Coordinates of C-alpha atoms in Angstrom, one line a residue:
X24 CA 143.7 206.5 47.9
X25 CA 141.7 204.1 50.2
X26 CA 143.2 200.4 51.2
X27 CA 142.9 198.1 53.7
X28 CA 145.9 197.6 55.9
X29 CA 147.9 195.0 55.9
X30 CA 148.6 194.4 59.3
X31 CA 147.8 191.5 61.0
X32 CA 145.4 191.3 63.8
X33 CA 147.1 192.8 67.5
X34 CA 146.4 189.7 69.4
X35 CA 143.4 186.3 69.2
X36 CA 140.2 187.0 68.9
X37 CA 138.5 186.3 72.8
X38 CA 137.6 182.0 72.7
X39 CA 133.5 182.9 73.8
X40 CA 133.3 179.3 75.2
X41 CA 136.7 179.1 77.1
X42 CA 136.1 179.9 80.7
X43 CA 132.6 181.8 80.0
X44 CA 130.5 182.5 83.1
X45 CA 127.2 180.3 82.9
X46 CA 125.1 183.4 83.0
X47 CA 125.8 184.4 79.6
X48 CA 125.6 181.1 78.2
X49 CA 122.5 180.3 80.2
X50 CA 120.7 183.3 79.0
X51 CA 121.9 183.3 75.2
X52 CA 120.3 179.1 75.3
X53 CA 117.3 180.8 77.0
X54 CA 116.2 183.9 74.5
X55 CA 116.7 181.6 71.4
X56 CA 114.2 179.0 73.7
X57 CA 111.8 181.8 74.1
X58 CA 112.6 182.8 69.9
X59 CA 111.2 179.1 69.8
X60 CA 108.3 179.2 71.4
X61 CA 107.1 182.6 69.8
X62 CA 107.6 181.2 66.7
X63 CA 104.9 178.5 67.7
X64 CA 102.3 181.0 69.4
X65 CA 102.6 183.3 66.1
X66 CA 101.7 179.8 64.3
X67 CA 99.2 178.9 66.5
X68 CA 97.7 182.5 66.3
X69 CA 98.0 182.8 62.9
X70 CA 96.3 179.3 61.5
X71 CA 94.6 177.9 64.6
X72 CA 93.4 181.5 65.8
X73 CA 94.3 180.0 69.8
X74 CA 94.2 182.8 72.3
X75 CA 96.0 182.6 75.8
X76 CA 94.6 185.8 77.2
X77 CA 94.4 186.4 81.0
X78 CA 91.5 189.0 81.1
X79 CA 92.2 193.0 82.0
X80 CA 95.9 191.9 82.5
X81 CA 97.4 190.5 79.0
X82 CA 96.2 189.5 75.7
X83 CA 98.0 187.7 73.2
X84 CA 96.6 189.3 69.7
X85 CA 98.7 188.8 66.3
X86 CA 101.0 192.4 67.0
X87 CA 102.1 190.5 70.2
X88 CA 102.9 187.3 68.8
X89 CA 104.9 189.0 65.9
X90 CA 106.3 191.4 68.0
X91 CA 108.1 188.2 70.3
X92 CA 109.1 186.3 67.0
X93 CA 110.8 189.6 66.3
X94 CA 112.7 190.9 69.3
X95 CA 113.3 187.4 70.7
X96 CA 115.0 187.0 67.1
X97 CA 117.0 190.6 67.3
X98 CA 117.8 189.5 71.1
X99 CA 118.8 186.1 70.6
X100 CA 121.6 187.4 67.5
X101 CA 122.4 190.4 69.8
X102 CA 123.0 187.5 72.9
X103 CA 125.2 185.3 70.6
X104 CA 127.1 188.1 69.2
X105 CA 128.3 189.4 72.7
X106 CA 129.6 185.8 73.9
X107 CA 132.3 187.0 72.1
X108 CA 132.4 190.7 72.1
X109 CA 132.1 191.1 75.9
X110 CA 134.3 188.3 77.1
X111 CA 136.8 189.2 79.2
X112 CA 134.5 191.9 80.2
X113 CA 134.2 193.0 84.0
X114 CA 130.6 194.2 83.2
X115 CA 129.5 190.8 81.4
X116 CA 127.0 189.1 83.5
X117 CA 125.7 192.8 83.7
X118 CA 125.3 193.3 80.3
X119 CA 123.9 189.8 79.6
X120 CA 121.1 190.6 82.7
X121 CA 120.5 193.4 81.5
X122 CA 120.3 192.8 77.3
X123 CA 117.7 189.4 78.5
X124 CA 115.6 191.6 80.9
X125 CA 115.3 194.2 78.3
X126 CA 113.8 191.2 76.3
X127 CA 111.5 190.3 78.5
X128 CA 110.0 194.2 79.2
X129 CA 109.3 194.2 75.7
X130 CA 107.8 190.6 75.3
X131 CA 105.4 192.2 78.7
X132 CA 105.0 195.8 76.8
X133 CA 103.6 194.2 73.7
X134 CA 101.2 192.0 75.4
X135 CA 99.8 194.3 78.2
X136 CA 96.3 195.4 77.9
X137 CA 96.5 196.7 81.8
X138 CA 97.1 200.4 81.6
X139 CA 99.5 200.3 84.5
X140 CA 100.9 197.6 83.4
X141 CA 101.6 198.8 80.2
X142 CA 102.7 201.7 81.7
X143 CA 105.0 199.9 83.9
X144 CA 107.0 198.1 80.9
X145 CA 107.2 201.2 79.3
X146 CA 109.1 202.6 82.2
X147 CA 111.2 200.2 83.3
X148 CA 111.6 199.3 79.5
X149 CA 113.7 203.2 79.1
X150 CA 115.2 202.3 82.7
X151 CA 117.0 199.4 81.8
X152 CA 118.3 200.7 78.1
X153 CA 119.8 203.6 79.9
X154 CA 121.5 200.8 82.3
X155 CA 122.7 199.2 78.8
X156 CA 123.9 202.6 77.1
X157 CA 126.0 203.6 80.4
X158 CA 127.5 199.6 81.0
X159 CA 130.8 200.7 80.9
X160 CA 130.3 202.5 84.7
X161 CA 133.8 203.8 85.1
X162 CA 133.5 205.8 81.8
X163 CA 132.6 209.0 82.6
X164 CA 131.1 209.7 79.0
X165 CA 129.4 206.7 79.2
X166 CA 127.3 207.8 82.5
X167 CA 126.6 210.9 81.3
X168 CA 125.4 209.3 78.5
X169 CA 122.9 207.3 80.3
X170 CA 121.6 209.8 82.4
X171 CA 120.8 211.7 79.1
X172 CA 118.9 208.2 77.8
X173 CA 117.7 208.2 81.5
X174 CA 115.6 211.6 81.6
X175 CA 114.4 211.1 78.0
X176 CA 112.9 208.4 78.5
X177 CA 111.4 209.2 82.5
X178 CA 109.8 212.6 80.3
X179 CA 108.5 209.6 77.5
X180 CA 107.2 207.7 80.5
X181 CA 105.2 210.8 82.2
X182 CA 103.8 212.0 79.0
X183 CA 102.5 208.2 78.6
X184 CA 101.3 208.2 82.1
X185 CA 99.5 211.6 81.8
X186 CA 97.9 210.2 78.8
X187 CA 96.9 206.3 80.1
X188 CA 95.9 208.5 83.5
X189 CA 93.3 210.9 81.2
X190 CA 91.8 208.2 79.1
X191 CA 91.4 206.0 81.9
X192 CA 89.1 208.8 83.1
X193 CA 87.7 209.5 80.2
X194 CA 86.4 206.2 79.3
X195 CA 86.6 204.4 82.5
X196 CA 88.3 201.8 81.0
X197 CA 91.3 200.1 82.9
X198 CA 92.3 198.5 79.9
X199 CA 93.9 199.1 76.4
X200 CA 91.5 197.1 74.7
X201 CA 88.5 198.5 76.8
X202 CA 90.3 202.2 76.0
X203 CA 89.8 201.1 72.3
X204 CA 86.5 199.8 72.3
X205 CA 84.9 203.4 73.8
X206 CA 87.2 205.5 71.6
X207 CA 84.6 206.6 69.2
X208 CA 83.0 208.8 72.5
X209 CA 86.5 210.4 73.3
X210 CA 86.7 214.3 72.1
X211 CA 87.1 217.5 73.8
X212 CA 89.8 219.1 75.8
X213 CA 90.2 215.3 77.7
X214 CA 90.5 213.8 74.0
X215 CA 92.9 216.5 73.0
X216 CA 95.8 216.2 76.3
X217 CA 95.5 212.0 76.2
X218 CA 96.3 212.1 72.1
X219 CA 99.0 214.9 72.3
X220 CA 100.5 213.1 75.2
X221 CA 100.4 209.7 73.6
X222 CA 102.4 211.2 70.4
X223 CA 105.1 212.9 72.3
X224 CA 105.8 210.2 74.2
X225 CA 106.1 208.1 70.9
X226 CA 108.2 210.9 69.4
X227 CA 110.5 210.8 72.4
X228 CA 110.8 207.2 72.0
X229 CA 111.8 206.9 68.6
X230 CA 114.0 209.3 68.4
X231 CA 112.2 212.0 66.0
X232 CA 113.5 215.3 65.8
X233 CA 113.7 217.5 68.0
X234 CA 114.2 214.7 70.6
X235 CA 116.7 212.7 68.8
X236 CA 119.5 213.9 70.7
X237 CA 119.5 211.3 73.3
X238 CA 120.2 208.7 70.1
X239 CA 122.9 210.5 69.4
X240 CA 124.4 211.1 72.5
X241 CA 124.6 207.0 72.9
X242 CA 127.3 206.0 71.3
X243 CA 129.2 205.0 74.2
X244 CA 127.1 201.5 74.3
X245 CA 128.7 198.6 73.4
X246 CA 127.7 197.8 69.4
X247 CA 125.4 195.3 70.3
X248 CA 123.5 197.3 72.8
X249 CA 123.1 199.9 70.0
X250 CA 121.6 197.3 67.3
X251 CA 119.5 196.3 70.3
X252 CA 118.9 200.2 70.9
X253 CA 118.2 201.0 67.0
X254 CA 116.5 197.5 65.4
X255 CA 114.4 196.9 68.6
X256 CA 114.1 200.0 71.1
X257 CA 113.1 203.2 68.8
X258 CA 110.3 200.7 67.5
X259 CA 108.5 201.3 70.4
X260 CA 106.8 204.9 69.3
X261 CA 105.4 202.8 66.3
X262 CA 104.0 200.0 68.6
X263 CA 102.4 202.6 71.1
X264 CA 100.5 204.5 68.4
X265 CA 98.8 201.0 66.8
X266 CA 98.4 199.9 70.2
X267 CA 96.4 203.8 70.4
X268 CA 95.4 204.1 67.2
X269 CA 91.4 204.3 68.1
X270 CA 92.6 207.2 69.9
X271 CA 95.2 209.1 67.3
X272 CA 92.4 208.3 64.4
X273 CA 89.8 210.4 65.9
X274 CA 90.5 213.4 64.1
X275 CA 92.2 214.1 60.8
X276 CA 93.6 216.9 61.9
X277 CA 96.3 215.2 64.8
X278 CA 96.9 212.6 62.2
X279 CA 98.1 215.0 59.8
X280 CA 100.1 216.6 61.9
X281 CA 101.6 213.0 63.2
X282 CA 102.2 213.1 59.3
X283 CA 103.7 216.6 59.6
X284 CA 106.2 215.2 62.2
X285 CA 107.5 212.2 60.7
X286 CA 108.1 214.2 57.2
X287 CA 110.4 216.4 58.8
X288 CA 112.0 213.7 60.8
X289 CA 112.3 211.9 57.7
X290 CA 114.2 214.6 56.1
X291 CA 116.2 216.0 59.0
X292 CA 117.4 212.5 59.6
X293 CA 119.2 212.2 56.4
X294 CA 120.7 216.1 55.7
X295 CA 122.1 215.7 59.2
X296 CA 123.8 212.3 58.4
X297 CA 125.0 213.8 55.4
X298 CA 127.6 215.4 58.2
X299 CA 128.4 212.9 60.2
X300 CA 132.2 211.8 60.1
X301 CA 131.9 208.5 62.2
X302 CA 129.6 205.1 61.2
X303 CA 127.6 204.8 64.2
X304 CA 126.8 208.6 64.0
X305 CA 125.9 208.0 59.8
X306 CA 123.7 204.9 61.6
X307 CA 122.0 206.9 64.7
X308 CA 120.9 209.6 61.7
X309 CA 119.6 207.2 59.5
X310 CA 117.7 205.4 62.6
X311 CA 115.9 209.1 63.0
X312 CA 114.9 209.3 59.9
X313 CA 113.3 205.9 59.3
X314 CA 111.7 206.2 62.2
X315 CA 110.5 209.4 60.5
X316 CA 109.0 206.9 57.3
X317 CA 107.3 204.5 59.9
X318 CA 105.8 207.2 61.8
X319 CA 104.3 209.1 58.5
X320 CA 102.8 205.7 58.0
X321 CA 100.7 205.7 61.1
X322 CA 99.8 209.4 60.3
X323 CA 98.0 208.3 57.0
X324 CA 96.0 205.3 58.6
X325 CA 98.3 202.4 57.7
X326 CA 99.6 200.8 61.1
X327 CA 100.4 197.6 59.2
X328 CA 102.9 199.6 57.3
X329 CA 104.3 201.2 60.0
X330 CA 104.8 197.4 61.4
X331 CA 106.4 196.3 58.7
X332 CA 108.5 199.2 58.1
X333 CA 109.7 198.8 61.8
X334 CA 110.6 195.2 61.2
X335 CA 112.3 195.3 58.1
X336 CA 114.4 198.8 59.3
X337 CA 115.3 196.3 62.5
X338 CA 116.6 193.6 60.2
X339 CA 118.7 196.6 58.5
X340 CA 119.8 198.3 61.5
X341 CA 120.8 195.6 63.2
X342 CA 122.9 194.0 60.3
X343 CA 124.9 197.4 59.9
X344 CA 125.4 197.9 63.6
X345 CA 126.7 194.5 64.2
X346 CA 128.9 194.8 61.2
X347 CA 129.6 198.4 61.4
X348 CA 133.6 197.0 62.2
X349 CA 133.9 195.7 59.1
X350 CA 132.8 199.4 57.3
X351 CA 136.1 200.7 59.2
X352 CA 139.8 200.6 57.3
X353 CA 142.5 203.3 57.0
X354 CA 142.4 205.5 54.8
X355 CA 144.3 208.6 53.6
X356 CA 142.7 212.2 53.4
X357 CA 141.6 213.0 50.2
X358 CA 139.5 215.8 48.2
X359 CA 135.9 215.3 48.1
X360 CA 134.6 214.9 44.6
X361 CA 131.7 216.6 43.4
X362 CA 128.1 214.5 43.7
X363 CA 127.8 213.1 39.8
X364 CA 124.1 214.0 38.5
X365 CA 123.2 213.4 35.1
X366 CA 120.1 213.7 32.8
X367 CA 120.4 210.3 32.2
X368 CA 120.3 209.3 35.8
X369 CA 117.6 211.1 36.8
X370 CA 115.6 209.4 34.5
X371 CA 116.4 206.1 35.2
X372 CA 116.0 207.2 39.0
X373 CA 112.9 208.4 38.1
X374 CA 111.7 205.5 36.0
X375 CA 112.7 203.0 38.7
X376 CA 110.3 204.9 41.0
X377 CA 107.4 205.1 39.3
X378 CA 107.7 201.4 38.2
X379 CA 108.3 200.0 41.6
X380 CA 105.6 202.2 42.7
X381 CA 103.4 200.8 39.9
X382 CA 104.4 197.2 41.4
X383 CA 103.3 198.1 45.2
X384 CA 100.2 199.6 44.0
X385 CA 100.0 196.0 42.6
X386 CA 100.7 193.6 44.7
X387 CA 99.0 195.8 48.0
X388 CA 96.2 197.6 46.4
X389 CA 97.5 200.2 47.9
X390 CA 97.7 204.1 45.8
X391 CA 94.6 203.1 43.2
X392 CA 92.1 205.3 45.0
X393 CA 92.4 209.2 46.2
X394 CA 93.3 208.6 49.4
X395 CA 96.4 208.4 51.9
X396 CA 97.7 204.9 50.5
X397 CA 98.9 207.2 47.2
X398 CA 101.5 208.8 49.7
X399 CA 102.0 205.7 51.7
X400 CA 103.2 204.2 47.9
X401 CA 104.9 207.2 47.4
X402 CA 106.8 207.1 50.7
X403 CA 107.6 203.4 50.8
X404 CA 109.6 204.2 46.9
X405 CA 111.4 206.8 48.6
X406 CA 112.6 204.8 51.7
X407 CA 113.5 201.8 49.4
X408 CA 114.8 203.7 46.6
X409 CA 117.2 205.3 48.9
X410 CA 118.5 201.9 50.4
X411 CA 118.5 200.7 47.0
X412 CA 120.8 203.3 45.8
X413 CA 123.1 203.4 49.0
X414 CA 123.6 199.6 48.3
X415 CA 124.9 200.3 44.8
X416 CA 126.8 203.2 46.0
X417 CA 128.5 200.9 48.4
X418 CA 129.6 198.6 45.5
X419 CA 131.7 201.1 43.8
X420 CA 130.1 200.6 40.3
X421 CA 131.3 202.3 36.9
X422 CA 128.5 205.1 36.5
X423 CA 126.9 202.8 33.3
X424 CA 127.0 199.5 35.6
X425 CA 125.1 201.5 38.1
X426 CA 122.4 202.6 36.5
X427 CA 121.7 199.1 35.4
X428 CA 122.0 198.5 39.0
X429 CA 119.7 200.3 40.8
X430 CA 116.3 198.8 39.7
X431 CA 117.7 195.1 39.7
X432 CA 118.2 196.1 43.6
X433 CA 115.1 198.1 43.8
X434 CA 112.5 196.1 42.5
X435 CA 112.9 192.9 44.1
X436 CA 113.2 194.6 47.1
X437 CA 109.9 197.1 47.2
X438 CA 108.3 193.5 46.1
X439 CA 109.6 191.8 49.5
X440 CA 108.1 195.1 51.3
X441 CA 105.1 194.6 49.6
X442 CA 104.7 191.4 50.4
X443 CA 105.7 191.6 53.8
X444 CA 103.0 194.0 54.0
X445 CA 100.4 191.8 53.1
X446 CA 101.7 189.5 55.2
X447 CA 101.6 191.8 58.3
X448 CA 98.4 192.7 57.8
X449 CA 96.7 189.7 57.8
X450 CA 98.3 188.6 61.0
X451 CA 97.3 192.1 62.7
X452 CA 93.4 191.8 60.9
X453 CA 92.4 191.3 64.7
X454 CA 93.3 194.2 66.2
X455 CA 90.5 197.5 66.4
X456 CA 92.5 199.4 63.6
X457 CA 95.0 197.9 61.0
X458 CA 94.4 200.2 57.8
X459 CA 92.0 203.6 58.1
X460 CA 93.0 205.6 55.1
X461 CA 92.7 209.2 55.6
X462 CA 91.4 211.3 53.2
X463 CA 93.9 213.4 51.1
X464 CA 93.7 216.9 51.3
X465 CA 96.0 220.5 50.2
X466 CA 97.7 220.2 53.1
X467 CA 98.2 216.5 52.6
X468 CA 99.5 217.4 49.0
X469 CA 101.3 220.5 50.3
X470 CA 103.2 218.4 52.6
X471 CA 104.2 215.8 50.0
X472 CA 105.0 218.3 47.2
X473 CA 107.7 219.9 50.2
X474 CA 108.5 216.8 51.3
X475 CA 109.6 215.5 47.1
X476 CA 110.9 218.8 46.5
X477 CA 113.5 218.8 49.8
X478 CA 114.5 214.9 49.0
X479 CA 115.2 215.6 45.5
X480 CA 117.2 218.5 46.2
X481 CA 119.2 216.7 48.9
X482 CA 120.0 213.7 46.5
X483 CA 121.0 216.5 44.2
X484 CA 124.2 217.6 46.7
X485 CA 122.2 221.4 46.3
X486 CA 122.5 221.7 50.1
X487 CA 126.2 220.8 50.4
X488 CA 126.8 224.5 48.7
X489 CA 125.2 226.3 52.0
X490 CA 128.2 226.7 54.2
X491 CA 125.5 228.1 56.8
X492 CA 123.3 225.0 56.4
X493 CA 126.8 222.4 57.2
X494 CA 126.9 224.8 59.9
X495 CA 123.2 224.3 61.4
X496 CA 123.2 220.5 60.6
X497 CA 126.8 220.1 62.5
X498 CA 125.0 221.7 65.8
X499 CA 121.8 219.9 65.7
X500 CA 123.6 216.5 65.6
X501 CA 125.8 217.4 68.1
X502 CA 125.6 214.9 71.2
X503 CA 125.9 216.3 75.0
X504 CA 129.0 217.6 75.2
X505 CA 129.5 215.4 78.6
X506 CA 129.3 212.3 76.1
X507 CA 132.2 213.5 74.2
X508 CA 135.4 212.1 74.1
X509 CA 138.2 214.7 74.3
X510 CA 141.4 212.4 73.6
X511 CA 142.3 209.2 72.0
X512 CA 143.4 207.9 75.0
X513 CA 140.1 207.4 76.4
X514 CA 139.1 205.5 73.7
X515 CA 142.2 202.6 74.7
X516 CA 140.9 203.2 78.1
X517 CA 137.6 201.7 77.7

């Protein structure tokens, strides 16, 4: 039996504008300024096709100007939501420093067409993260915490550099759009280390198995440097490989493997938050797997889609990690039930996929021809039907209510993606590669028929009989054990 207490809350809330150093405020008045002024170079870039490019250093295309509307957005919620959390705080004016200059790396990272510059705010971009995930510097957990984000993310940055270094020879280019415009040439051994590099770094970067432990192990951040971390940082693997896509698209072969890669971090992501007995772990595991569905997307040509999927899973993430307090009540132990499964919920599961993927094919054109766009609709229902249905879970619904329930939440919402879609890709029809469709083949199939098989079976509860399996997910989603708290104490303590 489940409740919410009844006792009343230990102490006032923190006043955020009573005695509140002028850094914080400062900077919070400053990132919704910049959210501003993106807003008006997206509009500018959009309808009035301006450019404010400083040549072989930046240019400001339509993923750049969409990319500041969105992190100056996440940044300036993230900024207004710790005036409260962290007052009081020792490490405030730190964390407010550090939260506005990782908003500004990004806002450089996305608009960089200078190799080393790009490389630069890709570096300092992990540097500066790690800072935010060990803030609190007199928890031991916490430091050991960020020196696991730290070397993560220095490997990300030399695989990036080994890459930028190899194409830059390659082509001779010194630039990302000059490395784009000579791509058709690239091939051979050169080819081969620049593209492999380029997709582990992105890997590292977003978290996709078997690199995800650093997400994991970085739970001692403060909440809003984890929606910061999950809605804005892990995007970064997505942004690198449209940024590279001239490169990753040369052969079908690395892009079915990219494909390869996100399936299984699509499907490791949620078997191993199936185990997770905390909300923020539940939310670290669910980051690795959508970062799974955006990086599948890139594999089968559609960069577009992996933007939008990137943006909308920020908009999610960053709502449940900001509210993940309110998930948290007392509650006394009790038996698990067994999963419910039905003949008449599989089919009204399975009717509410094939009609919402009827109605993406729709409104994108996306799935009418044999090509990769049928698994991109296929993918995009699985993602959204899963949210869907986790939403009606949440609600506690009679079984007959929910059934009802799930395609009036599912349908209006693979419309929205849909259309965000569209919309996406028409502000990104600038850059070298938006949409390039591979060509389906066996393996393509064999991978999706693997891919459907495992999902269903998970939604079934069939691997919640595999003592073995609990076993194996439990140890892979296992943080460093330095990260670890050991007593309750040391939560009070920090």
């Amino acid at each position: 039996m489940s409740g919410r207490t009844s006792n009343p809350t230990v102490g006032a809330l923190p006043d955020a504008t009573a005695d509140s150093p002028v850094v914080p405020v400062a900077l919070t008045w400053l990132v919704w300024s910049l959210f501003a002024a993106s807003v008006v170079v997206l509009f500018a870039r959009v309808r009035l096709d301006a450019a404010w490019d400083v040549p072989g250093v930046i240019g400001i295309d339509g993923l750049t100007a969409l990319m500041w509307v969105v992190v100056t957005f996440f940044s300036g919620v993230v900024h207004s939501y710790s005036r409260r959390y962290m007052a009081g705080s020792a490490h405030e004016v730190a964390f407010f420093l550090g939260v506005f200059g990782f908003t500004v790396t990004v806002m450089t990272l996305v608009a960089a067409d200078h190799v080393v510059l790009f490389g630069l705010a890709w570096l300092t971009m992990g540097l500066v993260m790690a800072r935010l995930v060990g803030t609190m510097d007199g928890w031991k957990q916490a430091r050991v915490a960020a020196n696991v984000a730290r070397r993560s993310f220095l490997a990300s940055s030399a695989l990036l550099a080994v890459s930028l270094a190899t194409l830059w020879h390659a082509t001779g280019a010194t630039t990302v759009s000059g490395i784009a415009a000579a791509a058709d040439g690239l091939g051979g051994p050169a080819w081969l280390v620049a593209a492999v590099a380029l997709v582990l770094a992105a890997m590292i970067q977003s978290a996709l198995v078997p690199f995800h432990g650093w997400l994991l192990s970085s739970m001692t951040a403060p909440t809003p440097a984890s929606a910061l971390m999950h809605a804005g940082f892990v995007n970064a693997g997505g942004v690198l490989l449209i940024r590279f896509a001239p490169v990753v698209t040369v052969d079908a072969t690395l892009m079915l493997g990219i494909v390869v890669v996100g399936a299984t971090s699509a499907l490791l992501g949620k078997l191993l938050k199936a185990v997770q007995p905390d909300v923020k772990g539940e939310l670290a595991c669910s980051t690795v797997g959508q970062m799974g569905f955006m990086i599948m997307q890139a594999g089968l040509g559609f960069f577009g889609a992996a933007v939008t999927h990137l943006i909308l899973h920020g908009f999610y993430k960053a709502y449940h990690f900001l509210g993940a307090g309110g998930r948290i009540e007392r509650t006394a132990p009790t038996e698990s039930e067994p999963r419910e499964t039905s003949v008449t919920g599989v089919a009204v599961v399975l009717a509410t996929g094939l009609a919402g993927g009827a109605l993406f094919a729709a409104l994108t054109g996306k799935g009418t021809s044999v090509d990769g766009g049928l698994l991109l609709v296929a993918f995009v229902v699985f993602t959204t039907l899963h949210a869907a249905r986790g939403a009606v879970d949440r609600a506690s619904l009679p079984a007959t209510v929910r059934y009802g329930a799930v395609p009036v939440v599912f349908l209006p919402a693979i419309a929205v993606y849909a259309l965000v879609y569209e919309a996406v890709s028409g502000v990104l029809s600038g850059l070298p590669v938006v949409a390039a469709p591979t060509e389906l083949s066996a393996l393509h199939v064999l991978v999706a028929l693997a891919f459907g098989a495992a999902y269903v079976a998970v939604e079934a509860g069939l691997h919640e009989r595999s003592r073995r399996l609990y076993v194996a997910l439990v140890n892979a989603s296992r943080p460093a054990s330095g990260t670890l708290l050991t007593s309750t104490g040391e939560y009070d303590e920090h």
